Amino acid sequence: MRRGGGTRRPGGEGPAVQVGRAGWARLAVLALLACILVPLVAAGLRSVLWALAGIAGLALAAVGVWWALAHTGALRALGAALSVAAPVAVLALYASYGMLAPALLSLGLWLLALTAARTALAPGPVAAFPQADVEAPRTPWVLMNPRSGGGKVDRFDLVEKARAAGCRVVLLDAGRHQDVSELARRAVAEGADLLAVAGGDGTQALVAEVAAYHDLPFVVIPAGTRNHFALDLGLDRDDPAAALEALTHGVELRVDLGYAADRVFVNNASFGTYASIVTDPAYRDAKARTALRTLPGLLTGEDAPGLQAQADGTRLDGLQALLVSNNPYGRAVDAARPGRRERLDSGLLGVVCVRVGNTAQAARMVGGPRSGGLVRLSAGEVVVEADTGTLPVGIDGEHVVLPSPVVCRSAPGALRVRVPRHRPHAPRVTGGAADWPRVTRLALGRRPVPG
């Protein structure tokens, strides 16, 4: 399968682009210096003590969250109170000594510095996925789940609009179990030259696997509840019918698929705590109550999953939770694309692991990646195992049980996705993590060392 990548103009970047990068780099460095100088000007060397007070408040809040999740009874109530009281007390202390405004200004400058640094290091104003012009399909087929997203299929008249676009529409019957993969295979056998789904990400993944196997184009109609795959493709989740434009005025992208053993996922496969919670039959009707009831046993009790993983040679032990995603997710605090995938065609899996087993480890979480409690990396293959013969796995929100160990891998460029030519949220490459030595070299007018 071919892999896509952003295209660049031959001969490197022009002077205007280089000047623009240098400008963003200078803004990043200036904002970084300003975020340090603001508290120093406001409080002198005492600003170090104010910073330590803020860190202590975050650590206490993290401990409170841990107690609330991992324990029951009085300790859970104390943890819930502490998780709220600690940051409120720090903010009140800052306000009483006139440090709240400098602290907020410093935080804003830090976020500006990160955003400017990422922009300076971005590989250029190119689309995240290369796209190709295509002809309209002759016999498109679409599967629709009327129950998805609280009834979006009916609310947006998707059946009538799809038929008007020339689609053969098949509706899932809420009254009986139907094999989604078999329905898609039957459609291919009957001559369908494009497969589409109006439903949740779990249903999308099942039909996408059939489309990839037969090298047929696939259309995502975001009629589910969360529609994470549609979001990262840049589709309008508030107007599912707009995705039907891909049938008549569409372009084609090549994106990756993820595999957990022999199961395809378009978003992610989760192991450990979350995957164990969704096995509870009560979870579907009472998510929060079920999670709070089962979490203590899963985090610190006998039911705690003893997960281990190996990601391209990196060994990870003692994990409470593990998320393997089809391409890496951005950080939740990323100012540009919080918690979203910037690419779907890197050929890599994203790996996020949580390793918190006691109060001390929870407090150290405020140290970020260096604490060891949260591990993020990318890999081509991830092997997940436990001390049991099987592993519960949440694959695009659907619960399955797979034999241990589970091998997760990426299939680069496996899926041909048709999308509308004009998408309101089309992803663009915005750069990776802030590499301050490279940013500084750019700000000084020097050519940065390639990252």
JSON list of C-alpha atoms in Angstrom, two decimals, residues 57-71 75-86 359 362-363:
[
{"chain": "A", "resi": 57, "resn": "GLY", "atom": "CA", "xyz": [-1.79, 22.61, 44.69]},
{"chain": "A", "resi": 58, "resn": "LEU", "atom": "CA", "xyz": [-1.77, 20.60, 41.47]},
{"chain": "A", "resi": 59, "resn": "ALA", "atom": "CA", "xyz": [-0.13, 17.66, 43.25]},
{"chain": "A", "resi": 60, "resn": "LEU", "atom": "CA", "xyz": [-2.76, 17.70, 46.00]},
{"chain": "A", "resi": 61, "resn": "ALA", "atom": "CA", "xyz": [-5.52, 17.88, 43.36]},
{"chain": "A", "resi": 62, "resn": "ALA", "atom": "CA", "xyz": [-3.99, 14.85, 41.60]},
{"chain": "A", "resi": 63, "resn": "VAL", "atom": "CA", "xyz": [-3.91, 12.96, 44.91]},
{"chain": "A", "resi": 64, "resn": "GLY", "atom": "CA", "xyz": [-7.56, 13.88, 45.47]},
{"chain": "A", "resi": 65, "resn": "VAL", "atom": "CA", "xyz": [-8.56, 12.56, 42.06]},
{"chain": "A", "resi": 66, "resn": "TRP", "atom": "CA", "xyz": [-6.66, 9.32, 42.75]},
{"chain": "A", "resi": 67, "resn": "TRP", "atom": "CA", "xyz": [-8.37, 8.83, 46.12]},
{"chain": "A", "resi": 68, "resn": "ALA", "atom": "CA", "xyz": [-11.78, 9.53, 44.54]},
{"chain": "A", "resi": 69, "resn": "LEU", "atom": "CA", "xyz": [-11.22, 6.96, 41.80]},
{"chain": "A", "resi": 70, "resn": "ALA", "atom": "CA", "xyz": [-9.25, 4.24, 43.59]},
{"chain": "A", "resi": 71, "resn": "HIS", "atom": "CA", "xyz": [-11.06, 4.13, 46.95]},
{"chain": "A", "resi": 75, "resn": "LEU", "atom": "CA", "xyz": [-11.49, 8.36, 51.53]},
{"chain": "A", "resi": 76, "resn": "ARG", "atom": "CA", "xyz": [-13.36, 8.78, 48.24]},
{"chain": "A", "resi": 77, "resn": "ALA", "atom": "CA", "xyz": [-15.35, 11.71, 49.66]},
{"chain": "A", "resi": 78, "resn": "LEU", "atom": "CA", "xyz": [-12.15, 13.26, 51.05]},
{"chain": "A", "resi": 79, "resn": "GLY", "atom": "CA", "xyz": [-10.46, 12.84, 47.67]},
{"chain": "A", "resi": 80, "resn": "ALA", "atom": "CA", "xyz": [-13.33, 14.51, 45.82]},
{"chain": "A", "resi": 81, "resn": "ALA", "atom": "CA", "xyz": [-13.22, 17.44, 48.23]},
{"chain": "A", "resi": 82, "resn": "LEU", "atom": "CA", "xyz": [-9.42, 17.73, 48.01]},
{"chain": "A", "resi": 83, "resn": "SER", "atom": "CA", "xyz": [-9.43, 17.69, 44.19]},
{"chain": "A", "resi": 84, "resn": "VAL", "atom": "CA", "xyz": [-11.60, 20.82, 44.24]},
{"chain": "A", "resi": 85, "resn": "ALA", "atom": "CA", "xyz": [-10.34, 22.55, 47.39]},
{"chain": "A", "resi": 86, "resn": "ALA", "atom": "CA", "xyz": [-6.60, 22.43, 46.57]},
{"chain": "A", "resi": 359, "resn": "THR", "atom": "CA", "xyz": [-0.77, 8.08, 46.09]},
{"chain": "A", "resi": 362, "resn": "ALA", "atom": "CA", "xyz": [-0.45, 10.18, 41.52]},
{"chain": "A", "resi": 363, "resn": "ALA", "atom": "CA", "xyz": [1.23, 13.25, 43.07]}
]
